[in-house]
Structure formats: C-alpha cells, structure tokens
mmCIF file of C-alpha atoms in Angstrom:
data_model
loop_
_atom_site.group_PDB
_atom_site.id
_atom_site.type_symbol
_atom_site.label_atom_id
_atom_site.label_comp_id
_atom_site.label_asym_id
_atom_site.label_seq_id
_atom_site.Cartn_x
_atom_site.Cartn_y
_atom_site.Cartn_z
ATOM 1 C CA MET S 1 30.152 4.853 11.677
ATOM 2 C CA ARG S 2 31.228 2.954 8.658
ATOM 3 C CA GLY S 3 28.327 0.141 9.338
ATOM 4 C CA GLU S 4 25.705 3.220 9.565
ATOM 5 C CA GLU S 5 26.791 4.363 6.043
ATOM 6 C CA ILE S 6 27.080 0.622 4.392
ATOM 7 C CA ARG S 7 23.120 0.497 5.434
ATOM 8 C CA ALA S 8 22.190 3.693 3.871
ATOM 9 C CA ALA S 9 23.954 2.693 0.883
ATOM 10 C CA ALA S 10 22.579 -0.494 0.877
ATOM 11 C CA LEU S 11 18.835 0.993 1.180
ATOM 12 C CA ALA S 12 19.364 3.212 -1.638
ATOM 13 C CA GLU S 13 20.773 0.469 -3.797
ATOM 14 C CA PHE S 14 17.866 -1.790 -2.678
ATOM 15 C CA ALA S 15 15.198 1.033 -3.746
ATOM 16 C CA ARG S 16 16.631 1.775 -7.005
ATOM 17 C CA ARG S 17 17.528 -1.473 -8.379
ATOM 18 C CA GLY S 18 15.679 -4.065 -5.856
ATOM 19 C CA TYR S 19 17.391 -6.806 -3.626
ATOM 20 C CA GLU S 20 17.799 -9.330 -5.894
ATOM 21 C CA ALA S 21 19.119 -7.164 -8.717
ATOM 22 C CA THR S 22 21.510 -5.477 -6.247
ATOM 23 C CA THR S 23 25.085 -6.884 -5.524
ATOM 24 C CA MET S 24 27.417 -6.394 -2.774
ATOM 25 C CA ALA S 25 29.941 -4.829 -5.035
ATOM 26 C CA ASP S 26 27.331 -2.402 -6.086
ATOM 27 C CA ILE S 27 27.052 -1.496 -2.481
ATOM 28 C CA GLY S 28 30.522 -1.399 -2.084
ATOM 29 C CA ALA S 29 31.139 0.723 -4.943
ATOM 30 C CA ALA S 30 28.643 3.521 -3.514
ATOM 31 C CA VAL S 31 30.564 3.544 0.018
ATOM 32 C CA GLY S 32 34.241 3.388 -2.052
ATOM 33 C CA ILE S 33 35.216 0.108 0.029
ATOM 34 C CA ARG S 34 36.354 -2.597 -2.869
ATOM 35 C CA GLY S 35 35.697 -5.984 -3.125
ATOM 36 C CA PRO S 36 36.419 -8.549 -0.061
ATOM 37 C CA SER S 37 36.986 -5.800 2.501
ATOM 38 C CA LEU S 38 33.249 -5.008 2.645
ATOM 39 C CA TYR S 39 32.680 -8.407 4.401
ATOM 40 C CA LYS S 40 34.848 -6.863 7.171
ATOM 41 C CA HIS S 41 31.827 -4.682 8.199
ATOM 42 C CA VAL S 42 28.812 -6.896 6.842
ATOM 43 C CA ARG S 43 28.521 -10.547 6.860
ATOM 44 C CA SER S 44 25.970 -10.665 3.766
ATOM 45 C CA LYS S 45 23.645 -8.816 1.331
ATOM 46 C CA GLN S 46 20.466 -10.637 3.436
ATOM 47 C CA GLU S 47 21.900 -9.459 6.841
ATOM 48 C CA LEU S 48 22.044 -5.709 5.546
ATOM 49 C CA LEU S 49 18.421 -5.929 3.929
ATOM 50 C CA ALA S 50 17.175 -7.335 7.528
ATOM 51 C CA SER S 51 19.389 -4.816 9.344
ATOM 52 C CA VAL S 52 17.682 -1.859 7.262
ATOM 53 C CA ILE S 53 13.961 -3.566 7.343
ATOM 54 C CA ASP S 54 14.600 -4.210 11.202
ATOM 55 C CA ALA S 55 16.073 -0.446 11.836
ATOM 56 C CA THR S 56 12.681 0.709 10.059
ATOM 57 C CA MET S 57 10.369 -1.058 12.003
ATOM 58 C CA ARG S 58 11.920 -0.321 15.421
ATOM 59 C CA ALA S 59 12.135 3.292 14.500
ATOM 60 C CA LEU S 60 8.205 2.933 13.971
ATOM 61 C CA LEU S 61 7.368 1.346 17.271
ATOM 62 C CA ALA S 62 9.613 3.939 19.106
ATOM 63 C CA GLY S 63 7.657 6.927 17.334
ATOM 64 C CA HIS S 64 4.687 5.357 18.126
ATOM 65 C CA ASP S 65 5.593 4.947 22.038
ATOM 66 C CA ALA S 66 6.657 8.168 22.368
ATOM 67 C CA ALA S 67 3.594 9.652 20.995
ATOM 68 C CA VAL S 68 1.237 8.030 23.220
ATOM 69 C CA ALA S 69 3.589 8.110 26.304
ATOM 70 C CA GLY S 70 1.626 9.943 29.181
ATOM 71 C CA VAL S 71 -1.689 10.474 27.410
ATOM 72 C CA THR S 72 -4.631 8.651 28.642
ATOM 73 C CA ASP S 73 -7.543 10.182 26.775
ATOM 74 C CA PRO S 74 -8.149 7.515 23.960
ATOM 75 C CA VAL S 75 -9.111 10.135 21.555
ATOM 76 C CA GLU S 76 -5.964 12.148 21.717
ATOM 77 C CA ARG S 77 -3.808 8.899 22.131
ATOM 78 C CA LEU S 78 -5.345 7.582 18.354
ATOM 79 C CA ARG S 79 -4.755 10.921 17.241
ATOM 80 C CA ARG S 80 -1.106 11.142 18.402
ATOM 81 C CA ALA S 81 -0.426 7.287 17.008
ATOM 82 C CA VAL S 82 -1.997 8.424 13.539
ATOM 83 C CA GLU S 83 0.079 11.628 13.566
ATOM 84 C CA ALA S 84 3.632 9.786 14.448
ATOM 85 C CA HIS S 85 2.675 6.797 11.879
ATOM 86 C CA VAL S 86 1.580 9.350 8.691
ATOM 87 C CA ARG S 87 4.573 11.596 9.818
ATOM 88 C CA PHE S 88 7.221 8.723 9.688
ATOM 89 C CA HIS S 89 5.663 7.749 6.187
ATOM 90 C CA ALA S 90 5.609 10.581 4.750
ATOM 91 C CA ARG S 91 9.686 11.232 6.118
ATOM 92 C CA HIS S 92 10.658 7.749 5.384
ATOM 93 C CA ARG S 93 9.168 6.857 2.215
ATOM 94 C CA VAL S 94 12.402 4.816 0.767
ATOM 95 C CA GLU S 95 12.539 2.869 3.947
ATOM 96 C CA ALA S 96 8.750 2.281 3.587
ATOM 97 C CA PHE S 97 9.175 1.006 -0.012
ATOM 98 C CA VAL S 98 11.990 -1.180 0.496
ATOM 99 C CA GLY S 99 10.152 -2.595 3.821
ATOM 100 C CA ASN S 100 7.221 -3.538 1.889
ATOM 101 C CA ARG S 101 8.630 -4.467 -1.369
ATOM 102 C CA GLU S 102 11.452 -6.387 -0.123
ATOM 103 C CA LEU S 103 9.576 -8.098 2.923
ATOM 104 C CA ARG S 104 9.482 -11.401 0.699
ATOM 105 C CA SER S 105 13.186 -11.483 0.006
ATOM 106 C CA LEU S 106 13.696 -11.596 3.642
ATOM 107 C CA THR S 107 14.661 -15.498 4.503
ATOM 108 C CA GLU S 108 14.556 -17.111 8.021
ATOM 109 C CA PRO S 109 14.679 -16.206 10.924
ATOM 110 C CA HIS S 110 14.895 -12.634 9.788
ATOM 111 C CA ARG S 111 11.471 -12.841 8.205
ATOM 112 C CA ALA S 112 9.791 -13.886 11.046
ATOM 113 C CA GLY S 113 11.577 -11.242 13.076
ATOM 114 C CA VAL S 114 9.947 -8.466 11.055
ATOM 115 C CA LEU S 115 6.883 -10.195 10.746
ATOM 116 C CA GLY S 116 6.786 -10.134 14.370
ATOM 117 C CA LEU S 117 7.426 -6.438 14.749
ATOM 118 C CA ARG S 118 4.858 -5.365 12.083
ATOM 119 C CA SER S 119 2.257 -7.381 14.178
ATOM 120 C CA ASP S 120 3.564 -5.723 17.502
ATOM 121 C CA TYR S 121 2.605 -2.466 15.816
ATOM 122 C CA GLU S 122 -0.423 -3.228 14.306
ATOM 123 C CA LEU S 123 -1.409 -4.784 17.792
ATOM 124 C CA ARG S 124 -0.764 -1.416 19.599
ATOM 125 C CA PHE S 125 -3.620 0.477 17.134
ATOM 126 C CA ARG S 126 -5.815 -2.239 17.826
ATOM 127 C CA ARG S 127 -5.398 -2.094 21.398
ATOM 128 C CA LEU S 128 -5.660 1.742 21.254
ATOM 129 C CA ILE S 129 -8.987 1.261 19.094
ATOM 130 C CA THR S 130 -10.526 -1.243 21.827
ATOM 131 C CA GLU S 131 -9.582 0.919 24.640
ATOM 132 C CA GLY S 132 -11.583 3.332 23.262
ATOM 133 C CA VAL S 133 -14.539 1.501 22.980
ATOM 134 C CA SER S 134 -14.072 -0.071 26.077
ATOM 135 C CA ALA S 135 -14.048 3.790 27.484
ATOM 136 C CA GLY S 136 -17.293 4.245 25.706
ATOM 137 C CA VAL S 137 -15.967 6.842 23.639
ATOM 138 C CA PHE S 138 -15.506 4.676 20.055
ATOM 139 C CA ARG S 139 -17.928 3.141 18.141
ATOM 140 C CA VAL S 140 -16.207 0.153 16.041
ATOM 141 C CA ALA S 141 -17.667 -3.298 15.117
ATOM 142 C CA SER S 142 -14.106 -4.449 14.146
ATOM 143 C CA PRO S 143 -11.168 -2.857 15.841
ATOM 144 C CA ARG S 144 -8.892 -5.028 13.916
ATOM 145 C CA LEU S 145 -10.228 -3.896 10.474
ATOM 146 C CA ALA S 146 -10.207 -0.330 11.859
ATOM 147 C CA ALA S 147 -6.531 -0.379 12.511
ATOM 148 C CA TYR S 148 -5.787 -2.195 9.234
ATOM 149 C CA ALA S 149 -7.704 0.726 7.246
ATOM 150 C CA ILE S 150 -5.695 3.393 9.643
ATOM 151 C CA LEU S 151 -2.468 1.777 8.886
ATOM 152 C CA ASP S 152 -3.082 1.311 5.369
ATOM 153 C CA GLN S 153 -3.965 4.924 5.044
ATOM 154 C CA GLY S 154 -0.732 5.839 6.635
ATOM 155 C CA MET S 155 1.541 3.605 4.379
ATOM 156 C CA GLY S 156 -0.157 4.987 1.565
ATOM 157 C CA VAL S 157 1.401 8.207 1.959
ATOM 158 C CA ALA S 158 4.807 6.966 1.516
ATOM 159 C CA VAL S 159 3.739 6.486 -1.859
ATOM 160 C CA TRP S 160 2.277 9.679 -2.825
ATOM 161 C CA PHE S 161 3.365 12.170 -0.715
ATOM 162 C CA ARG S 162 5.726 14.351 -1.977
ATOM 163 C CA GLU S 163 7.865 17.301 -1.001
ATOM 164 C CA ASP S 164 7.329 19.519 -3.873
ATOM 165 C CA GLY S 165 4.006 19.981 -4.387
ATOM 166 C CA GLY S 166 0.270 18.778 -3.114
ATOM 167 C CA PRO S 167 -0.465 19.013 0.449
ATOM 168 C CA GLY S 168 2.165 19.430 3.493
ATOM 169 C CA GLU S 169 3.177 17.004 5.998
ATOM 170 C CA ASN S 170 1.337 18.780 8.656
ATOM 171 C CA GLU S 171 -1.810 19.010 6.792
ATOM 172 C CA VAL S 172 -1.779 15.164 5.670
ATOM 173 C CA ALA S 173 -1.002 14.207 9.256
ATOM 174 C CA TRP S 174 -3.974 16.035 10.809
ATOM 175 C CA GLN S 175 -6.433 15.154 7.847
ATOM 176 C CA LEU S 176 -5.756 11.490 8.400
ATOM 177 C CA ALA S 177 -5.923 11.667 12.011
ATOM 178 C CA GLU S 178 -9.232 13.394 11.644
ATOM 179 C CA PHE S 179 -10.236 10.897 9.264
ATOM 180 C CA ALA S 180 -9.005 7.789 11.667
ATOM 181 C CA LEU S 181 -11.174 9.413 14.543
ATOM 182 C CA ARG S 182 -14.237 9.604 12.401
ATOM 183 C CA MET S 183 -13.576 5.951 11.120
ATOM 184 C CA VAL S 184 -13.763 5.127 15.152
ATOM 185 C CA GLY S 185 -17.083 7.152 15.516
ATOM 186 C CA VAL S 186 -15.618 10.186 17.045
ATOM 187 C CA ASP S 187 -16.502 13.441 14.868
ATOM 188 C CA GLY S 188 -14.747 16.528 15.992
ATOM 189 C CA ARG S 189 -17.158 18.706 13.567
ATOM 190 C CA VAL S 190 -14.639 19.822 11.570
ATOM 191 C CA MET P 1 -7.234 -17.600 -26.363
ATOM 192 C CA ARG P 2 -3.518 -18.052 -26.669
ATOM 193 C CA GLY P 3 -2.989 -14.292 -25.646
ATOM 194 C CA GLU P 4 -5.016 -14.657 -22.726
ATOM 195 C CA GLU P 5 -3.073 -17.768 -21.665
ATOM 196 C CA ILE P 6 0.201 -16.261 -22.222
ATOM 197 C CA ARG P 7 -0.806 -12.863 -20.060
ATOM 198 C CA ALA P 8 -1.968 -15.185 -16.863
ATOM 199 C CA ALA P 9 1.300 -16.848 -16.987
ATOM 200 C CA ALA P 10 2.966 -13.493 -17.423
ATOM 201 C CA LEU P 11 1.413 -12.198 -14.424
ATOM 202 C CA ALA P 12 1.978 -15.180 -12.443
ATOM 203 C CA GLU P 13 5.696 -15.256 -13.207
ATOM 204 C CA PHE P 14 6.085 -11.142 -12.617
ATOM 205 C CA ALA P 15 4.434 -11.831 -9.289
ATOM 206 C CA ARG P 16 6.747 -14.723 -8.390
ATOM 207 C CA ARG P 17 10.033 -13.725 -9.562
ATOM 208 C CA GLY P 18 9.625 -9.900 -10.508
ATOM 209 C CA TYR P 19 9.181 -8.405 -13.820
ATOM 210 C CA GLU P 20 13.399 -8.017 -13.950
ATOM 211 C CA ALA P 21 14.192 -11.784 -13.048
ATOM 212 C CA THR P 22 11.330 -12.749 -15.090
ATOM 213 C CA THR P 23 12.514 -14.000 -18.867
ATOM 214 C CA MET P 24 10.505 -14.699 -21.852
ATOM 215 C CA ALA P 25 11.717 -17.972 -21.614
ATOM 216 C CA ASP P 26 10.108 -18.500 -18.095
ATOM 217 C CA ILE P 27 6.818 -17.217 -19.784
ATOM 218 C CA GLY P 28 7.061 -19.666 -22.651
ATOM 219 C CA ALA P 29 8.130 -22.607 -20.366
ATOM 220 C CA ALA P 30 4.955 -21.828 -18.431
ATOM 221 C CA VAL P 31 2.435 -22.365 -21.308
ATOM 222 C CA GLY P 32 4.248 -24.938 -23.231
ATOM 223 C CA ILE P 33 5.614 -22.604 -25.995
ATOM 224 C CA ARG P 34 9.147 -23.191 -26.881
ATOM 225 C CA GLY P 35 11.779 -20.188 -27.899
ATOM 226 C CA PRO P 36 11.177 -17.760 -30.625
ATOM 227 C CA SER P 37 7.456 -19.116 -31.399
ATOM 228 C CA LEU P 38 6.449 -17.335 -28.469
ATOM 229 C CA TYR P 39 7.129 -13.533 -30.317
ATOM 230 C CA LYS P 40 4.385 -14.849 -32.536
ATOM 231 C CA HIS P 41 1.620 -14.074 -30.088
ATOM 232 C CA VAL P 42 3.547 -11.090 -28.180
ATOM 233 C CA ARG P 43 6.117 -8.634 -28.937
ATOM 234 C CA SER P 44 8.007 -8.587 -26.024
ATOM 235 C CA LYS P 45 8.310 -8.748 -22.211
ATOM 236 C CA GLN P 46 7.661 -5.215 -21.606
ATOM 237 C CA GLU P 47 4.192 -5.106 -23.910
ATOM 238 C CA LEU P 48 3.212 -8.522 -21.933
ATOM 239 C CA LEU P 49 3.569 -6.142 -18.670
ATOM 240 C CA ALA P 50 2.028 -3.261 -20.116
ATOM 241 C CA SER P 51 -0.793 -5.531 -20.962
ATOM 242 C CA VAL P 52 -1.221 -6.884 -17.742
ATOM 243 C CA ILE P 53 -1.544 -3.652 -15.711
ATOM 244 C CA ASP P 54 -3.775 -1.847 -18.275
ATOM 245 C CA ALA P 55 -5.866 -4.967 -17.950
ATOM 246 C CA THR P 56 -6.005 -4.692 -14.369
ATOM 247 C CA MET P 57 -6.811 -0.909 -14.433
ATOM 248 C CA ARG P 58 -9.457 -1.314 -16.829
ATOM 249 C CA ALA P 59 -11.230 -4.002 -15.048
ATOM 250 C CA LEU P 60 -11.179 -1.490 -11.754
ATOM 251 C CA LEU P 61 -12.550 1.295 -13.915
ATOM 252 C CA ALA P 62 -15.314 -0.694 -15.262
ATOM 253 C CA GLY P 63 -16.026 -2.331 -11.899
ATOM 254 C CA HIS P 64 -16.383 1.279 -10.624
ATOM 255 C CA ASP P 65 -18.804 2.712 -13.408
ATOM 256 C CA ALA P 66 -20.865 -0.551 -13.101
ATOM 257 C CA ALA P 67 -21.337 0.234 -9.406
ATOM 258 C CA VAL P 68 -22.418 3.757 -9.375
ATOM 259 C CA ALA P 69 -24.380 3.624 -12.752
ATOM 260 C CA GLY P 70 -28.086 4.843 -12.492
ATOM 261 C CA VAL P 71 -27.210 5.302 -8.508
ATOM 262 C CA THR P 72 -27.954 9.266 -7.378
ATOM 263 C CA ASP P 73 -27.876 9.553 -3.775
ATOM 264 C CA PRO P 74 -24.405 10.819 -2.759
ATOM 265 C CA VAL P 75 -24.047 8.194 0.059
ATOM 266 C CA GLU P 76 -25.414 5.178 -1.744
ATOM 267 C CA ARG P 77 -22.649 6.037 -4.639
ATOM 268 C CA LEU P 78 -20.030 6.317 -2.431
ATOM 269 C CA ARG P 79 -20.621 3.467 -0.755
ATOM 270 C CA ARG P 80 -20.947 1.015 -3.710
ATOM 271 C CA ALA P 81 -17.693 2.395 -5.108
ATOM 272 C CA VAL P 82 -15.830 1.448 -2.050
ATOM 273 C CA GLU P 83 -17.240 -1.801 -2.194
ATOM 274 C CA ALA P 84 -16.470 -2.306 -5.525
ATOM 275 C CA HIS P 85 -13.188 -1.124 -4.893
ATOM 276 C CA VAL P 86 -12.612 -3.465 -1.856
ATOM 277 C CA ARG P 87 -14.117 -6.347 -3.512
ATOM 278 C CA PHE P 88 -11.677 -5.777 -6.449
ATOM 279 C CA HIS P 89 -8.538 -6.000 -4.214
ATOM 280 C CA ALA P 90 -9.874 -8.908 -2.230
ATOM 281 C CA ARG P 91 -10.233 -11.068 -5.334
ATOM 282 C CA HIS P 92 -7.242 -9.919 -7.694
ATOM 283 C CA ARG P 93 -4.646 -9.693 -4.987
ATOM 284 C CA VAL P 94 -1.913 -11.113 -7.493
ATOM 285 C CA GLU P 95 -2.755 -8.306 -10.239
ATOM 286 C CA ALA P 96 -2.940 -5.570 -7.638
ATOM 287 C CA PHE P 97 0.287 -6.767 -6.315
ATOM 288 C CA VAL P 98 2.313 -6.746 -9.919
ATOM 289 C CA GLY P 99 0.414 -3.530 -10.783
ATOM 290 C CA ASN P 100 1.981 -1.752 -7.856
ATOM 291 C CA ARG P 101 5.238 -3.340 -7.057
ATOM 292 C CA GLU P 102 6.304 -2.992 -11.310
ATOM 293 C CA LEU P 103 4.829 -0.079 -12.190
ATOM 294 C CA ARG P 104 8.391 1.406 -11.930
ATOM 295 C CA SER P 105 9.576 -1.341 -14.565
ATOM 296 C CA LEU P 106 7.049 0.146 -17.314
ATOM 297 C CA THR P 107 8.834 2.349 -19.962
ATOM 298 C CA GLU P 108 6.886 5.135 -21.824
ATOM 299 C CA PRO P 109 4.457 5.287 -23.610
ATOM 300 C CA HIS P 110 3.024 2.494 -21.164
ATOM 301 C CA ARG P 111 3.886 4.313 -18.157
ATOM 302 C CA ALA P 112 2.148 7.114 -18.870
ATOM 303 C CA GLY P 113 -1.161 5.102 -19.978
ATOM 304 C CA VAL P 114 -1.334 3.537 -16.925
ATOM 305 C CA LEU P 115 -0.819 6.723 -14.840
ATOM 306 C CA GLY P 116 -3.207 8.140 -16.838
ATOM 307 C CA LEU P 117 -5.787 5.595 -15.687
ATOM 308 C CA ARG P 118 -4.641 5.496 -11.932
ATOM 309 C CA SER P 119 -5.596 9.262 -12.097
ATOM 310 C CA ASP P 120 -8.565 8.512 -14.003
ATOM 311 C CA TYR P 121 -9.637 6.574 -10.997
ATOM 312 C CA GLU P 122 -8.203 8.782 -8.442
ATOM 313 C CA LEU P 123 -10.821 11.488 -9.893
ATOM 314 C CA ARG P 124 -13.627 9.504 -10.178
ATOM 315 C CA PHE P 125 -13.458 9.144 -6.278
ATOM 316 C CA ARG P 126 -12.459 12.665 -5.920
ATOM 317 C CA ARG P 127 -15.976 13.518 -7.709
ATOM 318 C CA LEU P 128 -18.210 11.591 -5.996
ATOM 319 C CA ILE P 129 -16.718 13.201 -2.485
ATOM 320 C CA THR P 130 -17.039 16.568 -4.082
ATOM 321 C CA GLU P 131 -20.270 16.038 -5.414
ATOM 322 C CA GLY P 132 -21.672 14.881 -1.912
ATOM 323 C CA VAL P 133 -19.729 17.981 -0.318
ATOM 324 C CA SER P 134 -21.915 19.979 -2.851
ATOM 325 C CA ALA P 135 -25.019 18.410 -1.904
ATOM 326 C CA GLY P 136 -24.632 19.360 1.935
ATOM 327 C CA VAL P 137 -24.288 15.240 2.332
ATOM 328 C CA PHE P 138 -20.505 15.141 3.210
ATOM 329 C CA ARG P 139 -18.217 17.389 5.271
ATOM 330 C CA VAL P 140 -14.660 17.025 3.945
ATOM 331 C CA ALA P 141 -11.964 19.529 4.154
ATOM 332 C CA SER P 142 -9.959 18.158 1.496
ATOM 333 C CA PRO P 143 -11.706 15.727 -1.077
ATOM 334 C CA ARG P 144 -8.222 14.724 -2.614
ATOM 335 C CA LEU P 145 -6.907 13.485 0.935
ATOM 336 C CA ALA P 146 -10.070 11.732 1.529
ATOM 337 C CA ALA P 147 -9.865 9.877 -1.906
ATOM 338 C CA TYR P 148 -6.430 9.250 -1.371
ATOM 339 C CA ALA P 149 -6.959 7.316 1.800
ATOM 340 C CA ILE P 150 -10.288 5.673 0.644
ATOM 341 C CA LEU P 151 -8.197 4.105 -2.381
ATOM 342 C CA ASP P 152 -5.502 3.099 0.153
ATOM 343 C CA GLN P 153 -7.672 1.162 2.906
ATOM 344 C CA GLY P 154 -8.962 -0.556 -0.397
ATOM 345 C CA MET P 155 -5.561 -1.371 -1.979
ATOM 346 C CA GLY P 156 -4.072 -2.307 1.778
ATOM 347 C CA VAL P 157 -6.579 -5.260 1.435
ATOM 348 C CA ALA P 158 -5.103 -6.807 -1.793
ATOM 349 C CA VAL P 159 -1.724 -6.972 0.774
ATOM 350 C CA TRP P 160 -3.387 -8.797 3.776
ATOM 351 C CA PHE P 161 -6.633 -10.376 2.950
ATOM 352 C CA ARG P 162 -6.877 -14.380 3.122
ATOM 353 C CA GLU P 163 -9.171 -16.618 1.601
ATOM 354 C CA ASP P 164 -8.462 -19.162 4.494
ATOM 355 C CA GLY P 165 -9.177 -17.304 7.740
ATOM 356 C CA GLY P 166 -9.867 -13.464 9.117
ATOM 357 C CA PRO P 167 -12.882 -11.423 7.909
ATOM 358 C CA GLY P 168 -14.187 -12.221 4.658
ATOM 359 C CA GLU P 169 -14.879 -10.510 1.624
ATOM 360 C CA ASN P 170 -18.404 -9.091 2.863
ATOM 361 C CA GLU P 171 -17.553 -8.224 6.266
ATOM 362 C CA VAL P 172 -14.143 -6.154 4.965
ATOM 363 C CA ALA P 173 -16.457 -4.761 2.274
ATOM 364 C CA TRP P 174 -19.121 -3.546 4.262
ATOM 365 C CA GLN P 175 -16.909 -2.123 7.025
ATOM 366 C CA LEU P 176 -14.648 -0.322 4.557
ATOM 367 C CA ALA P 177 -17.399 1.299 3.088
ATOM 368 C CA GLU P 178 -18.773 2.322 6.577
ATOM 369 C CA PHE P 179 -15.252 3.555 7.552
ATOM 370 C CA ALA P 180 -15.254 5.665 3.975
ATOM 371 C CA LEU P 181 -18.590 7.193 4.791
ATOM 372 C CA ARG P 182 -18.013 8.322 8.445
ATOM 373 C CA MET P 183 -14.603 9.766 6.946
ATOM 374 C CA VAL P 184 -16.753 12.064 4.862
ATOM 375 C CA GLY P 185 -18.768 12.921 7.606
ATOM 376 C CA VAL P 186 -21.701 10.815 7.146
ATOM 377 C CA ASP P 187 -22.377 8.146 10.264
ATOM 378 C CA GLY P 188 -25.050 5.394 9.789
ATOM 379 C CA ARG P 189 -24.606 5.101 13.758
ATOM 380 C CA VAL P 190 -23.698 1.110 13.425
#
C-alpha cells in the first residue's frame, strides 16, 4: 500500500507545483518518508509521473469497456461511452489536469506508452461512430472529427466542473451524451 | 515595436519552459537585450504573462464580434461564431496552450481580469444559443452546457490540430460548426 500512497502524494504535488518544480523530497515529505528511503519504493520522479498517467489512462479504458460491454445498439453504446467519459472527467479532475499538462514532461518510453493508450481510447470512440454509420443509424461526414469533438467536450468537464455549484454530474453526463448523439445525427427530440 | 517583440519572445519561452521556469534573462536573451535594460520595456515577468494572455482573449472576443456583426439569423450567427472560434484555435495554438496552462500562474488583479474576459466570451455563446431558443429555432435544455461543450470542442482543436497532416482548417471549422448546430437541434441533413 505504500506505493499507492506515494503515487497519490505525487499526483497532488504535480498538480500543485507542476512536475518540473516538484522534488522527490516534496513527495517524501507528503507521505512522511525522509530522504533516500523513498527510493526503496519508487525508482524516480519520472517513473512516478509515468505511473500516475498510465493508471489514469487504464482506468478510463476499463471504464469505457465496462460501459459498452454486452450492448449492441449503436445509440446506446455511444450514449454509455460518453456518459462514462464525462463522469470520469467530473470525478478525476486532478488526474485529468496532470495527465494533460504533464504529458510533455514524460520521456521515452513512457511518452510513447501513454500516447498509445490515448490513441486506443480515441479509436474506440471512432469505431463506435463508424459502426453506427455502417448500421445506417448515424450520419457523420468525419467519424474522426466527431470522436475528437466528443472527447474534447468530456475533457473540458474536468476543467469547469464543480461539486459545489453549477449543474451536477448526472445532468452534465446526460446532456453531453445527448449532444454527442445529436452530433452524429441522432436526435432524441428532447 | 520592441514591446511587441518582447511579448512574442515571452510567449515562446513560456510555451517551451513553462512560466515558473522561465526567467527574465531567458526572455532578454531571446530578443538580444541584456540584463536590466529589459526593464526599460517591461515591468515584470508577471506583467508579460498578463499581457500575453490578455491579448489572446481580446483577439478572440474581437474575432467573435466581427464574425456575428450584422447577422441576424440565429443559425448563421452560431455557425459564424463557432467557425471563428475554431479557426482562432487552429491558428493560435501556442497562445491557447499558454493561456490555459498558465492561467493559474496569474496573480491578482491580472487573474480576475482574464477570468472576466473568458466569462464575457462564454456569455456571448450562451446568449447566441438563448436567442436561438427564444426564436424557436434551437432546442436546448441547458444553453450553458451547450456553450461549454461548443467552446471545449474548439479549444481542443488547439491541442490536436496539425498543419502538416490530418484534416485542414476549413474542414475542421465547417464540421465543428455543423456539430454545434446539430447540438442545438438544427440539422442541416448533411
């Protein structure tokens, strides 16, 4: 459990100070481990960043897969995928913030690994859209641009969503799913 | 013109190193001004950041106002506003990146000033949507969420748009305007 605790502290420090300005000593201080002992648990600050961002991407992918599993209707698949995407970004704002801001602080091979996961995630949405088009249910000129737009809407939620005011998570998830469906040419006439 | 040149250099350095890690000496070196002479032109690094982000927001607002000026049809107004928003983000990716990433590096009163401009910009979109709803042309449960979603799609363009591959600026602007119109319940049946 020490590793888990250290990763959580690293995430908080990266969010607060930025990756470059954070030192291993800051992270150690946050979990009450002094000096070199921290290196018994983690190899480097870079490894911590990679592990934090990797965990975020894998959680997002797992959430997506669980959301669409066993569902065959293209409308329902996209609705569930968008809701999962939006809810994740409403709940994991710090992870999303660090994952986006510090992507450029990742060195290889970590960077390529994370970009690969991001690309996998985007492709899942593109495929949902393409399947809906093939089934004659969606009308979209560019499934790729539709996927980008849908993903960007959801990522934006991590920036503006507040627990203490404004529309709640359900309203945001339902509305953004509705927007996504309208974007691909399905209109629930809400 | 010295001021203009210094702001451009500051923008580039902030984008490359991040605001915190950039020194006035870095900015001076980039424009060939040594040491204290830089302070003849600008008061501080914070002033430079504020000036760079302020200029970005004012350009965005001016672009919006020009795009909708003299147009009364709600569909056409929203289409033009979204196209202007998207084209700005495709063309000013570095400005958008610094403006978003370094917003938290702004101190008061600069921060409040920029947040005010951002809020003005968002309200313009919300108003366009509300007007369309009042005119019976748009169907939207939450004009506020629709405005957020439309703005987030466009800001995403600054992240993924590439001049050297992928869909070009026109395709992106037209498609995202179409998505925005579909989101508010107008479907051009493209």
